[in-house]
PDB file of C-alpha atoms and ligand atoms in Angstrom:
ATOM      1  CA  MET A   1     -22.439  71.462  -4.142  1.00 76.00           C
ATOM      2  CA  LYS A   2     -24.310  70.240  -7.341  1.00 86.00           C
ATOM      3  CA  GLU A   3     -22.251  67.576  -9.217  1.00 91.00           C
ATOM      4  CA  GLY A   4     -20.973  68.422 -12.879  1.00 95.00           C
ATOM      5  CA  LEU A   5     -22.356  66.618 -15.994  1.00 96.00           C
ATOM      6  CA  LEU A   6     -20.323  63.971 -17.553  1.00 97.00           C
ATOM      7  CA  ILE A   7     -20.741  64.185 -21.199  1.00 97.00           C
ATOM      8  CA  VAL A   8     -19.929  61.591 -23.666  1.00 98.00           C
ATOM      9  CA  VAL A   9     -19.214  62.644 -27.438  1.00 98.00           C
ATOM     10  CA  SER A  10     -18.534  59.724 -30.030  1.00 97.00           C
ATOM     11  CA  GLY A  11     -18.399  59.395 -33.578  1.00 96.00           C
ATOM     12  CA  PRO A  12     -16.744  57.693 -36.553  1.00 93.00           C
ATOM     13  CA  SER A  13     -12.840  59.049 -37.162  1.00 88.00           C
ATOM     14  CA  GLY A  14     -12.898  62.206 -39.286  1.00 89.00           C
ATOM     15  CA  VAL A  15     -16.635  63.163 -38.385  1.00 94.00           C
ATOM     16  CA  GLY A  16     -15.244  66.262 -36.561  1.00 94.00           C
ATOM     17  CA  LYS A  17     -16.032  65.551 -33.165  1.00 94.00           C
ATOM     18  CA  GLY A  18     -12.478  66.838 -32.207  1.00 92.00           C
ATOM     19  CA  THR A  19     -13.102  70.100 -33.705  1.00 94.00           C
ATOM     20  CA  ILE A  20     -16.652  70.266 -32.177  1.00 96.00           C
ATOM     21  CA  CYS A  21     -15.198  69.874 -28.843  1.00 94.00           C
ATOM     22  CA  LYS A  22     -12.276  72.259 -29.411  1.00 92.00           C
ATOM     23  CA  LYS A  23     -14.833  74.707 -30.479  1.00 93.00           C
ATOM     24  CA  LEU A  24     -17.286  74.162 -27.558  1.00 91.00           C
ATOM     25  CA  LEU A  25     -14.243  74.635 -25.096  1.00 91.00           C
ATOM     26  CA  ALA A  26     -13.306  78.040 -26.696  1.00 91.00           C
ATOM     27  CA  GLY A  27     -16.651  79.470 -27.022  1.00 85.00           C
ATOM     28  CA  PHE A  28     -18.621  77.972 -24.377  1.00 81.00           C
ATOM     29  CA  LYS A  29     -17.909  78.315 -20.668  1.00 83.00           C
ATOM     30  CA  GLY A  30     -20.127  75.300 -19.650  1.00 82.00           C
ATOM     31  CA  VAL A  31     -17.571  72.455 -19.934  1.00 92.00           C
ATOM     32  CA  ASN A  32     -14.182  71.408 -19.420  1.00 93.00           C
ATOM     33  CA  MET A  33     -12.158  68.665 -21.281  1.00 93.00           C
ATOM     34  CA  SER A  34     -10.700  65.323 -20.004  1.00 94.00           C
ATOM     35  CA  ILE A  35      -7.226  64.777 -21.084  1.00 94.00           C
ATOM     36  CA  SER A  36      -7.092  60.857 -22.135  1.00 96.00           C
ATOM     37  CA  ALA A  37      -3.904  58.455 -21.759  1.00 97.00           C
ATOM     38  CA  THR A  38      -2.836  56.655 -24.866  1.00 98.00           C
ATOM     39  CA  THR A  39      -0.065  54.690 -26.257  1.00 98.00           C
ATOM     40  CA  ARG A  40      -0.457  56.564 -29.819  1.00 96.00           C
ATOM     41  CA  LYS A  41       2.659  58.364 -30.812  1.00 95.00           C
ATOM     42  CA  PRO A  42       2.240  62.017 -30.839  1.00 96.00           C
ATOM     43  CA  ARG A  43       1.137  63.552 -34.186  1.00 91.00           C
ATOM     44  CA  ASP A  44       2.983  67.178 -35.267  1.00 90.00           C
ATOM     45  CA  GLY A  45       1.710  69.756 -32.596  1.00 94.00           C
ATOM     46  CA  GLU A  46       0.618  67.671 -30.255  1.00 95.00           C
ATOM     47  CA  VAL A  47       1.525  68.090 -26.597  1.00 96.00           C
ATOM     48  CA  HIS A  48       1.836  65.650 -23.767  1.00 96.00           C
ATOM     49  CA  GLY A  49      -0.747  66.527 -21.131  1.00 94.00           C
ATOM     50  CA  LYS A  50      -2.682  68.838 -23.225  1.00 91.00           C
ATOM     51  CA  SER A  51      -3.647  66.743 -26.397  1.00 91.00           C
ATOM     52  CA  TYR A  52      -3.209  63.335 -24.411  1.00 95.00           C
ATOM     53  CA  PHE A  53      -1.122  61.739 -21.686  1.00 97.00           C
ATOM     54  CA  PHE A  54       1.476  59.816 -24.198  1.00 98.00           C
ATOM     55  CA  LEU A  55       2.386  56.772 -22.382  1.00 98.00           C
ATOM     56  CA  SER A  56       4.437  53.350 -23.229  1.00 98.00           C
ATOM     57  CA  GLU A  57       2.459  50.040 -23.393  1.00 97.00           C
ATOM     58  CA  ASP A  58       3.910  49.194 -20.116  1.00 98.00           C
ATOM     59  CA  GLU A  59       2.692  52.283 -18.568  1.00 98.00           C
ATOM     60  CA  PHE A  60      -0.463  52.049 -19.786  1.00 98.00           C
ATOM     61  CA  GLN A  61      -0.585  48.346 -18.625  1.00 98.00           C
ATOM     62  CA  GLU A  62       0.267  49.538 -15.330  1.00 98.00           C
ATOM     63  CA  LYS A  63      -2.803  51.957 -14.937  1.00 98.00           C
ATOM     64  CA  ILE A  64      -4.831  48.964 -16.225  1.00 98.00           C
ATOM     65  CA  ASP A  65      -3.455  46.868 -13.259  1.00 98.00           C
ATOM     66  CA  ASN A  66      -3.971  49.575 -10.797  1.00 98.00           C
ATOM     67  CA  ASP A  67      -7.769  50.032 -11.987  1.00 97.00           C
ATOM     68  CA  GLU A  68      -7.081  53.898 -12.748  1.00 97.00           C
ATOM     69  CA  PHE A  69      -9.442  53.974 -15.891  1.00 98.00           C
ATOM     70  CA  ILE A  70     -13.218  54.353 -15.937  1.00 97.00           C
ATOM     71  CA  GLU A  71     -12.876  53.030 -19.405  1.00 98.00           C
ATOM     72  CA  TYR A  72     -10.094  52.015 -21.550  1.00 98.00           C
ATOM     73  CA  ALA A  73     -10.197  50.651 -25.030  1.00 97.00           C
ATOM     74  CA  LYS A  74      -7.993  49.261 -28.156  1.00 95.00           C
ATOM     75  CA  VAL A  75      -8.696  51.883 -30.978  1.00 89.00           C
ATOM     76  CA  TYR A  76      -7.168  51.527 -34.386  1.00 80.00           C
ATOM     77  CA  GLN A  77      -4.371  49.668 -33.045  1.00 86.00           C
ATOM     78  CA  ASN A  78      -3.709  51.880 -29.869  1.00 95.00           C
ATOM     79  CA  TYR A  79      -4.791  51.785 -26.378  1.00 97.00           C
ATOM     80  CA  TYR A  80      -6.840  54.996 -24.953  1.00 97.00           C
ATOM     81  CA  GLY A  81      -8.196  55.495 -21.599  1.00 98.00           C
ATOM     82  CA  THR A  82      -9.842  57.839 -19.707  1.00 97.00           C
ATOM     83  CA  LEU A  83      -8.403  58.522 -16.190  1.00 97.00           C
ATOM     84  CA  LYS A  84     -10.866  58.147 -13.144  1.00 95.00           C
ATOM     85  CA  SER A  85      -8.689  60.483 -11.137  1.00 93.00           C
ATOM     86  CA  VAL A  86      -9.142  63.260 -13.667  1.00 92.00           C
ATOM     87  CA  VAL A  87     -12.661  63.044 -14.289  1.00 96.00           C
ATOM     88  CA  MET A  88     -14.267  62.403 -10.817  1.00 94.00           C
ATOM     89  CA  ASP A  89     -12.167  65.236  -9.271  1.00 93.00           C
ATOM     90  CA  MET A  90     -13.722  67.702 -12.098  1.00 94.00           C
ATOM     91  CA  ILE A  91     -17.354  66.112 -11.443  1.00 95.00           C
ATOM     92  CA  GLU A  92     -17.174  66.511  -7.643  1.00 94.00           C
ATOM     93  CA  LYS A  93     -16.046  70.180  -8.347  1.00 94.00           C
ATOM     94  CA  GLY A  94     -19.405  70.756 -10.195  1.00 94.00           C
ATOM     95  CA  GLN A  95     -17.630  71.153 -13.431  1.00 94.00           C
ATOM     96  CA  ASN A  96     -19.041  69.655 -16.761  1.00 95.00           C
ATOM     97  CA  VAL A  97     -16.551  67.114 -18.345  1.00 96.00           C
ATOM     98  CA  LEU A  98     -16.445  66.070 -21.845  1.00 96.00           C
ATOM     99  CA  LEU A  99     -15.217  62.978 -22.959  1.00 97.00           C
ATOM    100  CA  GLU A 100     -14.283  62.467 -26.687  1.00 96.00           C
ATOM    101  CA  ILE A 101     -13.902  58.924 -26.920  1.00 96.00           C
ATOM    102  CA  ASP A 102     -14.800  55.938 -28.693  1.00 93.00           C
ATOM    103  CA  VAL A 103     -17.912  53.870 -28.819  1.00 95.00           C
ATOM    104  CA  GLN A 104     -16.511  51.029 -27.032  1.00 95.00           C
ATOM    105  CA  GLY A 105     -15.139  53.171 -24.268  1.00 97.00           C
ATOM    106  CA  ALA A 106     -18.745  55.110 -24.167  1.00 97.00           C
ATOM    107  CA  ILE A 107     -20.519  52.053 -23.568  1.00 97.00           C
ATOM    108  CA  GLN A 108     -18.064  51.166 -20.650  1.00 97.00           C
ATOM    109  CA  VAL A 109     -18.673  54.591 -18.974  1.00 97.00           C
ATOM    110  CA  LYS A 110     -22.619  54.317 -19.392  1.00 97.00           C
ATOM    111  CA  GLU A 111     -22.350  51.103 -17.458  1.00 96.00           C
ATOM    112  CA  LYS A 112     -20.260  52.628 -14.638  1.00 94.00           C
ATOM    113  CA  TYR A 113     -21.785  55.838 -14.638  1.00 95.00           C
ATOM    114  CA  GLU A 114     -25.549  55.663 -15.559  1.00 95.00           C
ATOM    115  CA  LYS A 115     -25.873  59.557 -15.474  1.00 95.00           C
ATOM    116  CA  ALA A 116     -23.550  59.883 -18.376  1.00 97.00           C
ATOM    117  CA  ILE A 117     -25.108  62.005 -21.249  1.00 98.00           C
ATOM    118  CA  MET A 118     -24.338  59.947 -24.236  1.00 98.00           C
ATOM    119  CA  ILE A 119     -24.090  62.459 -27.778  1.00 98.00           C
ATOM    120  CA  PHE A 120     -23.293  60.571 -31.242  1.00 98.00           C
ATOM    121  CA  ILE A 121     -21.834  62.872 -34.106  1.00 98.00           C
ATOM    122  CA  LEU A 122     -22.931  61.710 -37.204  1.00 97.00           C
ATOM    123  CA  PRO A 123     -21.221  62.514 -40.659  1.00 95.00           C
ATOM    124  CA  PRO A 124     -23.491  63.703 -43.601  1.00 94.00           C
ATOM    125  CA  SER A 125     -22.643  60.538 -45.870  1.00 92.00           C
ATOM    126  CA  MET A 126     -19.568  57.932 -46.044  1.00 89.00           C
ATOM    127  CA  LYS A 127     -18.424  59.503 -48.835  1.00 90.00           C
ATOM    128  CA  GLU A 128     -17.981  62.886 -47.331  1.00 91.00           C
ATOM    129  CA  LEU A 129     -16.405  61.175 -44.130  1.00 91.00           C
ATOM    130  CA  LYS A 130     -13.733  59.564 -46.469  1.00 87.00           C
ATOM    131  CA  GLU A 131     -12.967  62.984 -47.947  1.00 89.00           C
ATOM    132  CA  ARG A 132     -12.385  64.372 -44.559  1.00 87.00           C
ATOM    133  CA  ILE A 133     -10.338  62.033 -43.393  1.00 83.00           C
ATOM    134  CA  ILE A 134      -7.934  62.391 -46.528  1.00 83.00           C
ATOM    135  CA  GLY A 135      -8.236  66.066 -46.359  1.00 83.00           C
ATOM    136  CA  ARG A 136      -6.797  65.630 -42.838  1.00 79.00           C
ATOM    137  CA  GLY A 137      -3.941  64.013 -44.340  1.00 76.00           C
ATOM    138  CA  SER A 138      -2.645  62.513 -40.996  1.00 72.00           C
ATOM    139  CA  GLU A 139      -3.424  58.758 -41.901  1.00 76.00           C
ATOM    140  CA  ASN A 140      -1.584  56.400 -44.323  1.00 80.00           C
ATOM    141  CA  ASP A 141      -3.632  54.077 -46.581  1.00 82.00           C
ATOM    142  CA  GLU A 142      -3.631  51.126 -43.967  1.00 84.00           C
ATOM    143  CA  SER A 143      -4.717  53.450 -41.187  1.00 81.00           C
ATOM    144  CA  MET A 144      -7.436  55.019 -43.209  1.00 82.00           C
ATOM    145  CA  ASN A 145      -8.868  51.950 -44.200  1.00 84.00           C
ATOM    146  CA  ILE A 146      -8.927  50.510 -40.760  1.00 85.00           C
ATOM    147  CA  ARG A 147     -10.826  53.955 -39.824  1.00 84.00           C
ATOM    148  CA  LEU A 148     -13.453  53.561 -42.695  1.00 85.00           C
ATOM    149  CA  GLY A 149     -14.117  50.004 -42.011  1.00 85.00           C
ATOM    150  CA  GLN A 150     -14.988  50.683 -38.550  1.00 88.00           C
ATOM    151  CA  ALA A 151     -17.061  53.553 -39.301  1.00 91.00           C
ATOM    152  CA  GLN A 152     -20.275  51.832 -40.411  1.00 89.00           C
ATOM    153  CA  SER A 153     -19.948  49.336 -37.139  1.00 91.00           C
ATOM    154  CA  GLU A 154     -19.652  52.629 -34.962  1.00 94.00           C
ATOM    155  CA  ILE A 155     -22.784  54.017 -36.338  1.00 94.00           C
ATOM    156  CA  ASP A 156     -24.750  50.880 -35.934  1.00 94.00           C
ATOM    157  CA  MET A 157     -23.949  51.509 -31.969  1.00 96.00           C
ATOM    158  CA  ILE A 158     -26.016  54.568 -32.167  1.00 97.00           C
ATOM    159  CA  HIS A 159     -28.553  53.126 -30.054  1.00 97.00           C
ATOM    160  CA  ASN A 160     -26.389  53.267 -26.886  1.00 97.00           C
ATOM    161  CA  TYR A 161     -26.654  57.061 -27.165  1.00 98.00           C
ATOM    162  CA  ASP A 162     -29.091  59.709 -26.039  1.00 98.00           C
ATOM    163  CA  TYR A 163     -28.979  62.366 -28.554  1.00 98.00           C
ATOM    164  CA  SER A 164     -27.461  62.450 -32.398  1.00 98.00           C
ATOM    165  CA  VAL A 165     -26.233  65.584 -34.020  1.00 98.00           C
ATOM    166  CA  LEU A 166     -25.483  65.649 -37.634  1.00 97.00           C
ATOM    167  CA  ASN A 167     -22.264  67.218 -38.788  1.00 97.00           C
ATOM    168  CA  ALA A 168     -22.997  68.829 -41.886  1.00 96.00           C
ATOM    169  CA  ASP A 169     -22.477  72.583 -40.913  1.00 96.00           C
ATOM    170  CA  LEU A 170     -19.979  72.648 -37.837  1.00 96.00           C
ATOM    171  CA  LYS A 171     -21.342  75.914 -36.571  1.00 95.00           C
ATOM    172  CA  THR A 172     -24.847  74.085 -36.387  1.00 97.00           C
ATOM    173  CA  ALA A 173     -23.474  71.119 -34.851  1.00 97.00           C
ATOM    174  CA  CYS A 174     -21.437  73.082 -32.193  1.00 96.00           C
ATOM    175  CA  LYS A 175     -24.896  74.748 -31.249  1.00 96.00           C
ATOM    176  CA  GLN A 176     -26.599  71.379 -31.257  1.00 97.00           C
ATOM    177  CA  VAL A 177     -24.095  70.160 -28.734  1.00 97.00           C
ATOM    178  CA  GLU A 178     -23.985  73.505 -26.705  1.00 95.00           C
ATOM    179  CA  SER A 179     -28.040  73.487 -26.334  1.00 96.00           C
ATOM    180  CA  ILE A 180     -28.124  69.517 -25.380  1.00 97.00           C
ATOM    181  CA  ILE A 181     -25.642  70.521 -22.410  1.00 95.00           C
ATOM    182  CA  ILE A 182     -27.546  73.567 -21.369  1.00 94.00           C
ATOM    183  CA  ALA A 183     -30.845  71.547 -21.574  1.00 96.00           C
ATOM    184  CA  GLU A 184     -29.412  68.817 -19.377  1.00 95.00           C
ATOM    185  CA  THR A 185     -27.726  71.521 -16.868  1.00 92.00           C
ATOM    186  CA  CYS A 186     -31.499  72.889 -16.380  1.00 93.00           C
ATOM    187  CA  LYS A 187     -32.991  69.283 -16.174  1.00 92.00           C
ATOM    188  CA  ILE A 188     -34.798  68.422 -12.945  1.00 90.00           C
ATOM    189  CA  ARG A 189     -33.163  64.849 -11.737  1.00 81.00           C
ATOM    190  CA  LYS A 190     -36.005  62.919 -10.014  1.00 77.00           C
TER     191      LYS A 190
HETATM  192  P1  5GP B 201      -6.929  59.749 -32.291  1.00 89.58           P
HETATM  193  O1  5GP B 201      -5.795  59.018 -32.612  1.00 89.58           O
HETATM  194  O2  5GP B 201      -7.624  60.377 -33.954  1.00 89.58           O
HETATM  195  O3  5GP B 201      -6.678  61.205 -31.661  1.00 89.58           O
HETATM  196  O4  5GP B 201      -8.190  59.166 -31.933  1.00 89.58           O
HETATM  197  C1  5GP B 201      -8.689  58.121 -32.394  1.00 89.58           C
HETATM  198  C2  5GP B 201      -9.932  57.614 -31.560  1.00 89.58           C
HETATM  199  O5  5GP B 201      -9.548  57.249 -30.204  1.00 89.58           O
HETATM  200  C3  5GP B 201     -11.192  58.508 -31.702  1.00 89.58           C
HETATM  201  O6  5GP B 201     -12.209  57.987 -32.031  1.00 89.58           O
HETATM  202  C4  5GP B 201     -11.278  59.020 -30.164  1.00 89.58           C
HETATM  203  O7  5GP B 201     -12.395  59.254 -29.739  1.00 89.58           O
HETATM  204  C5  5GP B 201     -10.951  57.774 -29.446  1.00 89.58           C
HETATM  205  N1  5GP B 201     -10.319  58.141 -28.022  1.00 89.58           N
HETATM  206  C6  5GP B 201      -9.356  59.081 -27.935  1.00 89.58           C
HETATM  207  N2  5GP B 201      -9.338  59.243 -26.444  1.00 89.58           N
HETATM  208  C7  5GP B 201     -10.047  58.215 -26.140  1.00 89.58           C
HETATM  209  C8  5GP B 201     -10.023  57.436 -24.715  1.00 89.58           C
HETATM  210  O8  5GP B 201      -9.774  57.971 -23.746  1.00 89.58           O
HETATM  211  N3  5GP B 201     -11.083  56.095 -24.561  1.00 89.58           N
HETATM  212  C9  5GP B 201     -11.500  55.524 -25.583  1.00 89.58           C
HETATM  213  N4  5GP B 201     -12.242  54.497 -25.468  1.00 89.58           N
HETATM  214  N5  5GP B 201     -11.169  56.345 -26.914  1.00 89.58           N
HETATM  215  C10 5GP B 201     -10.750  57.413 -26.966  1.00 89.58           C
END
């Protein structure tokens, strides 16, 4: 059976990558989302096993020790990681897997799995990015400043990616990500 694709989507906090991924999952049959593990506390409405696997620091450390992650990273004071078992099982079954992960983790994935398709989502401007994070209302001042401070250094890592998608208009951005996945599905691998 043909292996599924491993598609990595990154971009600064507030850029809308989560929304793009959710829209893709809802409207496009060609991808499945991998659920990450995190030590972050659930936000309102987030469900264990759907949004994330919410773990204690000890549980997360145990999985690091057992080499259960393809990648993991500390992002904005919490740990996040992609479980090998979840991803490899889906790829082997021929399913395309979407990972919505930070830049540090994305680079680890590319090092271990060269075939990964790397997509970076860009904001129209830093001003717009700040407004989107404020509008989301889920961060306190400290957390927001950390996220904004890291945004530029994340954008500086764009050379590690294969594609960039500007999220000025959600529908256009989704269409572009979908088109990348369709093109990669049709690609002749040499
Ligand atoms: P949030 O706390 O807003 O859900 O996510 C914060 C950041 O963690 C986002 O940039 C998101 O892409 C990243 N993230 C989510 N899951 C993972 C993961 O499994 N690994 C890594 N490296 N980053 C992740």
